[in-house]
Amino acid sequence: MKKDLVSIDDLALESILDYLDLAARVESMSGAEKASLLPGRILATLFFEPSTRTRLSFEAAMCRLGGRVIGFSEAAASSTAKGESFSDTIRTVEQYADIVAVRHPKEGTARLAAEISRVPIINAGDGANQHPTQTLLDLYTIRKFFGRVDGLKIALVGDLKYSRTIHSLCRALLLFEGVSMTLVSPETLRLPKYLMKAAAAATATFRESDSLAAALRECDLVYMTRIQKERFPDLVDYEKVKDSYRLDARMLEGVPGHFKVLHPLPRVNEISPDVDSTPHAGYFEQARNGMIMRQAIILDLLDARPGRSAT
Ligand code: CP
């Protein structure tokens, strides 16, 4: 039966840990070993929304596994521009590719694609809903930096309302033991209530705060996010909150040596470039980990893990 990766909610903790272990194994392999894993296989990247990291890391992942890539980076470059439906696009692309990564502005589109397609579908971000591959690479990055996820104190900062990255990450962190999440956002960009309620059944906890400075003192890592202008129905509301949080190197003076700053990127002005040269900046390594984790995801969904003969 084909597998898809549509929502982080579809993964139990064991499956998440299995992905982290598979990514570590892939990272330890030589380039030649990796390049022998998927010869002749094709990944399609269908991006109806802009992307740098997700699309290019998927494509680099597939190329480095010995496979090939087809696709488009904007709807205007596909027959969507002539009125073709999303369903017909998926039914067509599955004729050409072995696996498909889809990014779309509408929530639920990846689930629809998975229901239609005969080949595995990967959700590369659907509106403000979910970004499960980002979450897996975030967890991989956190475990690499700290050796664990359990028990960490994590500040999530910025656009907690519209960030699909935050929504997926929160759901996953609730599965770990004793994670403490400090939610730092403007009042109008608080985490959705349904996610706050999900904490009731977990040992992880949520606490809301307005203060980035306090979170820096109390947490092991801060996960910054961009205020997502493109998701606001009214740009007047965006103008009111767009500069709510800005982290700079001076604010990091006094944090412990192990403290890390993560960000799914792209950033606008919420992390000053002077943070980049501090030992606390982890976001470019995080972006690199995206390629590694996406290799693991492609291998798993194509049932082509290292050591398993190709089907
Ligand atoms: N983190 C992330 O999804 O980045 P892109 O929008 O550049 O893909």
XYZ file of C-alpha atoms and ligand atoms in Angstrom:
319
model
C 0.000 0.000 0.000
C 1.370 3.458 -0.830
C 2.314 5.805 1.998
C 1.876 9.586 2.092
C 3.099 12.298 4.466
C 0.240 14.758 4.766
C -0.023 15.743 8.426
C 2.207 15.388 11.457
C -0.926 14.072 13.196
C -0.659 10.936 11.066
C 2.628 10.026 12.801
C 2.872 8.398 16.229
C 5.904 9.221 18.364
C 7.599 5.946 17.298
C 7.257 6.915 13.626
C 8.729 10.356 14.290
C 11.674 8.843 16.170
C 12.102 6.345 13.346
C 12.406 9.236 10.855
C 15.000 10.939 13.078
C 17.032 7.715 13.208
C 16.704 7.152 9.456
C 17.873 10.719 8.775
C 20.901 10.167 11.035
C 21.698 6.995 9.125
C 21.385 8.753 5.769
C 23.614 11.586 7.001
C 26.321 9.086 7.971
C 26.419 7.491 4.498
C 28.928 8.453 1.831
C 27.824 10.404 -1.232
C 28.384 7.364 -3.443
C 26.302 5.115 -1.187
C 23.452 7.601 -1.217
C 23.610 8.103 -4.980
C 22.989 4.384 -5.494
C 19.660 4.333 -3.650
C 17.141 5.739 -6.155
C 18.492 5.433 -9.715
C 15.777 5.987 -12.322
C 13.205 7.247 -9.809
C 11.492 10.603 -10.345
C 10.265 13.195 -7.834
C 7.761 15.847 -8.970
C 7.754 19.133 -7.060
C 4.467 20.994 -7.579
C 4.794 24.369 -5.899
C 1.750 26.644 -6.164
C 3.337 28.991 -3.582
C 6.851 30.499 -3.385
C 9.629 28.511 -1.739
C 13.404 28.425 -1.553
C 14.320 25.845 1.098
C 11.537 23.292 0.830
C 11.551 22.942 -2.946
C 15.298 23.117 -3.431
C 16.067 20.809 -0.509
C 13.589 18.250 -1.848
C 15.201 18.507 -5.266
C 18.741 18.327 -3.885
C 17.684 15.373 -1.718
C 16.358 13.443 -4.730
C 19.369 14.302 -6.932
C 21.809 13.203 -4.210
C 19.917 9.906 -3.898
C 20.546 9.236 -7.598
C 17.030 10.155 -8.727
C 15.706 12.923 -10.949
C 13.313 15.824 -10.523
C 10.516 17.379 -12.592
C 8.041 20.073 -11.605
C 7.122 23.730 -11.472
C 7.772 26.493 -8.970
C 4.632 28.585 -9.499
C 1.083 27.927 -10.654
C 1.523 30.436 -13.492
C 4.100 28.117 -15.087
C 1.635 25.197 -15.200
C -1.665 24.568 -16.981
C -3.395 25.741 -13.799
C -3.024 29.148 -15.482
C -5.286 27.839 -18.293
C -7.927 26.689 -15.832
C -6.878 23.066 -15.246
C -8.155 21.722 -11.942
C -5.875 20.628 -9.099
C -7.289 17.094 -9.373
C -6.450 16.859 -13.056
C -2.951 18.180 -12.351
C -2.364 15.399 -9.807
C -3.872 12.725 -12.082
C -1.510 13.851 -14.828
C 1.679 14.166 -12.787
C 1.231 10.713 -11.244
C 1.650 9.331 -14.779
C 5.207 10.742 -14.870
C 6.586 10.648 -11.314
C 7.129 8.033 -8.586
C 6.536 10.506 -5.750
C 5.123 14.046 -5.547
C 5.784 16.963 -3.169
C 3.000 19.592 -3.185
C 2.896 23.093 -1.733
C -0.391 24.960 -2.070
C -1.981 28.044 -0.463
C -5.233 26.192 0.280
C -5.483 24.150 3.471
C -6.337 20.500 2.891
C -4.930 20.343 -0.642
C -2.245 17.806 0.238
C -4.870 15.505 1.762
C -6.944 15.818 -1.417
C -3.881 15.004 -3.537
C -3.143 11.934 -1.393
C -6.702 10.675 -1.872
C -6.467 11.074 -5.649
C -2.921 9.917 -6.329
C -1.641 6.385 -6.831
C 1.910 7.530 -5.947
C 3.053 8.909 -2.548
C 2.195 12.535 -1.802
C 4.274 14.724 0.518
C 2.739 17.854 1.995
C 5.305 20.619 1.462
C 3.003 23.130 3.187
C -0.758 23.690 2.767
C -1.897 27.223 3.595
C -1.768 27.972 7.309
C -2.458 24.324 8.134
C 0.592 22.017 8.267
C 4.220 21.675 7.218
C 5.122 18.173 8.443
C 8.489 17.815 6.713
C 9.596 21.085 8.336
C 8.631 19.659 11.717
C 10.638 16.501 11.175
C 13.711 18.495 10.181
C 13.169 20.811 13.162
C 13.070 17.848 15.539
C 16.131 16.353 13.865
C 17.953 19.661 14.346
C 16.883 19.952 17.983
C 18.010 16.392 18.740
C 21.357 17.024 17.030
C 21.977 20.151 19.086
C 20.696 18.885 22.448
C 20.907 15.081 22.167
C 17.208 14.887 23.104
C 13.855 16.591 22.735
C 12.257 15.435 26.008
C 12.302 17.969 28.809
C 13.475 20.963 26.769
C 12.192 24.483 27.377
C 11.319 25.923 23.981
C 10.114 29.446 23.160
C 7.973 29.746 20.014
C 7.983 33.357 18.885
C 6.098 35.482 16.363
C 3.192 34.473 14.161
C 1.688 31.579 16.076
C -1.721 32.040 14.448
C -0.875 31.617 10.774
C 2.428 29.699 10.885
C 1.889 26.159 9.597
C 5.397 25.415 10.794
C 4.375 26.252 14.364
C 1.114 24.314 14.129
C 2.883 21.116 13.054
C 5.767 21.582 15.485
C 3.456 22.116 18.478
C 1.521 18.948 17.682
C 4.732 16.946 17.499
C 6.293 18.445 20.649
C 3.203 17.457 22.611
C 4.164 13.821 21.981
C 7.485 14.209 23.801
C 7.898 13.924 27.555
C 7.852 17.102 29.620
C 8.530 19.690 26.890
C 7.731 23.201 28.091
C 6.604 25.620 25.368
C 6.559 29.370 25.974
C 4.352 31.035 23.360
C 5.518 34.571 22.635
C 3.288 36.512 20.242
C 1.211 39.654 19.870
C -2.317 39.233 21.256
C -3.773 38.999 17.729
C -1.396 36.212 16.663
C -1.886 33.765 19.525
C -1.779 30.017 18.959
C -5.198 28.696 17.802
C -7.417 27.457 20.630
C -7.679 23.924 19.237
C -3.921 23.551 19.694
C -4.003 24.991 23.210
C -6.655 22.401 24.083
C -4.493 19.577 22.686
C -1.972 20.179 25.495
C -4.506 19.053 28.091
C -3.843 15.385 27.288
C -0.024 15.714 27.156
C 2.846 16.000 29.635
C 4.170 18.897 27.555
C 2.867 22.327 28.555
C 2.022 25.683 26.935
C 2.430 29.084 28.588
C 1.615 32.372 26.841
C 3.898 35.389 27.190
C 4.512 38.783 25.574
C 8.199 38.970 26.460
C 10.959 37.682 24.210
C 13.569 38.864 26.745
C 12.026 36.719 29.503
C 11.886 33.704 27.174
C 15.611 34.090 26.415
C 16.373 33.886 30.126
C 14.134 30.888 30.802
C 14.418 28.611 27.737
C 16.965 26.299 26.066
C 16.112 27.450 22.574
C 14.038 30.032 20.792
C 12.172 29.194 17.579
C 11.586 32.487 15.769
C 9.017 32.896 12.979
C 8.237 35.527 10.382
C 4.991 37.485 10.675
C 3.314 36.147 7.527
C 2.039 39.151 5.619
C 0.521 36.954 2.898
C -1.917 35.289 5.340
C -3.493 38.486 6.747
C -6.998 39.220 5.372
C -6.474 42.916 6.271
C -3.024 44.479 5.793
C -3.826 47.164 8.378
C -3.663 44.388 10.979
C -0.301 43.239 9.585
C 1.137 46.765 9.870
C 0.226 46.832 13.561
C 2.249 43.704 14.432
C 4.907 43.350 11.735
C 7.779 44.575 13.913
C 6.686 42.984 17.195
C 9.865 40.980 17.842
C 13.426 41.486 16.713
C 16.244 39.378 18.131
C 19.764 40.767 17.992
C 23.162 39.632 19.247
C 23.093 41.995 22.235
C 19.929 40.326 23.553
C 21.756 36.981 23.530
C 24.495 38.192 25.885
C 24.226 36.130 29.056
C 22.325 33.148 27.596
C 23.932 29.762 28.365
C 26.448 28.327 25.897
C 24.023 25.608 24.779
C 21.281 28.114 23.874
C 20.136 27.925 20.233
C 18.178 30.171 17.899
C 16.176 28.332 15.237
C 13.974 29.696 12.445
C 12.305 27.842 9.548
C 13.321 30.788 7.327
C 12.836 32.944 5.350
C 13.407 35.738 7.855
C 12.491 39.362 7.257
C 13.685 41.431 10.210
C 12.918 39.241 13.227
C 16.519 38.026 13.529
C 19.220 40.623 13.057
C 22.095 39.465 10.795
C 24.485 40.063 13.713
C 23.055 36.900 15.344
C 24.433 34.821 12.446
C 28.000 34.974 13.725
C 27.123 34.002 17.302
C 27.498 30.370 18.423
C 23.756 30.376 19.096
C 22.604 30.668 15.462
C 21.294 27.304 14.309
C 19.027 28.241 11.402
C 21.358 27.610 8.473
C 22.315 24.208 9.851
C 18.577 23.672 10.259
C 18.123 24.437 6.542
C 20.857 21.919 5.692
C 19.137 19.324 7.846
C 16.073 19.828 5.659
C 17.825 18.126 2.769
C 18.876 15.210 4.978
C 15.449 14.707 6.509
C 13.782 14.940 3.088
C 16.105 12.219 1.833
C 14.886 10.045 4.706
C 11.250 10.843 3.918
C 11.590 10.080 0.196
C 13.385 6.792 0.942
C 10.735 5.743 3.428
C 7.760 6.608 1.217
C 9.330 4.821 -1.757
C 10.085 1.809 0.454
C 13.746 2.160 -0.469
C 15.520 2.496 2.872
C 19.239 1.688 2.845
C 19.745 -2.064 3.043
C 16.417 -2.812 1.389
C 16.516 -3.966 -2.233
C 14.785 -1.533 -4.622
C 11.239 -2.420 -5.695
N 10.925 26.880 5.713
C 10.344 26.958 4.510
O 9.285 26.360 4.259
O 11.010 27.760 3.624
P 10.584 28.019 2.123
O 9.264 28.767 2.161
O 11.692 28.817 1.518
O 10.386 26.678 1.466
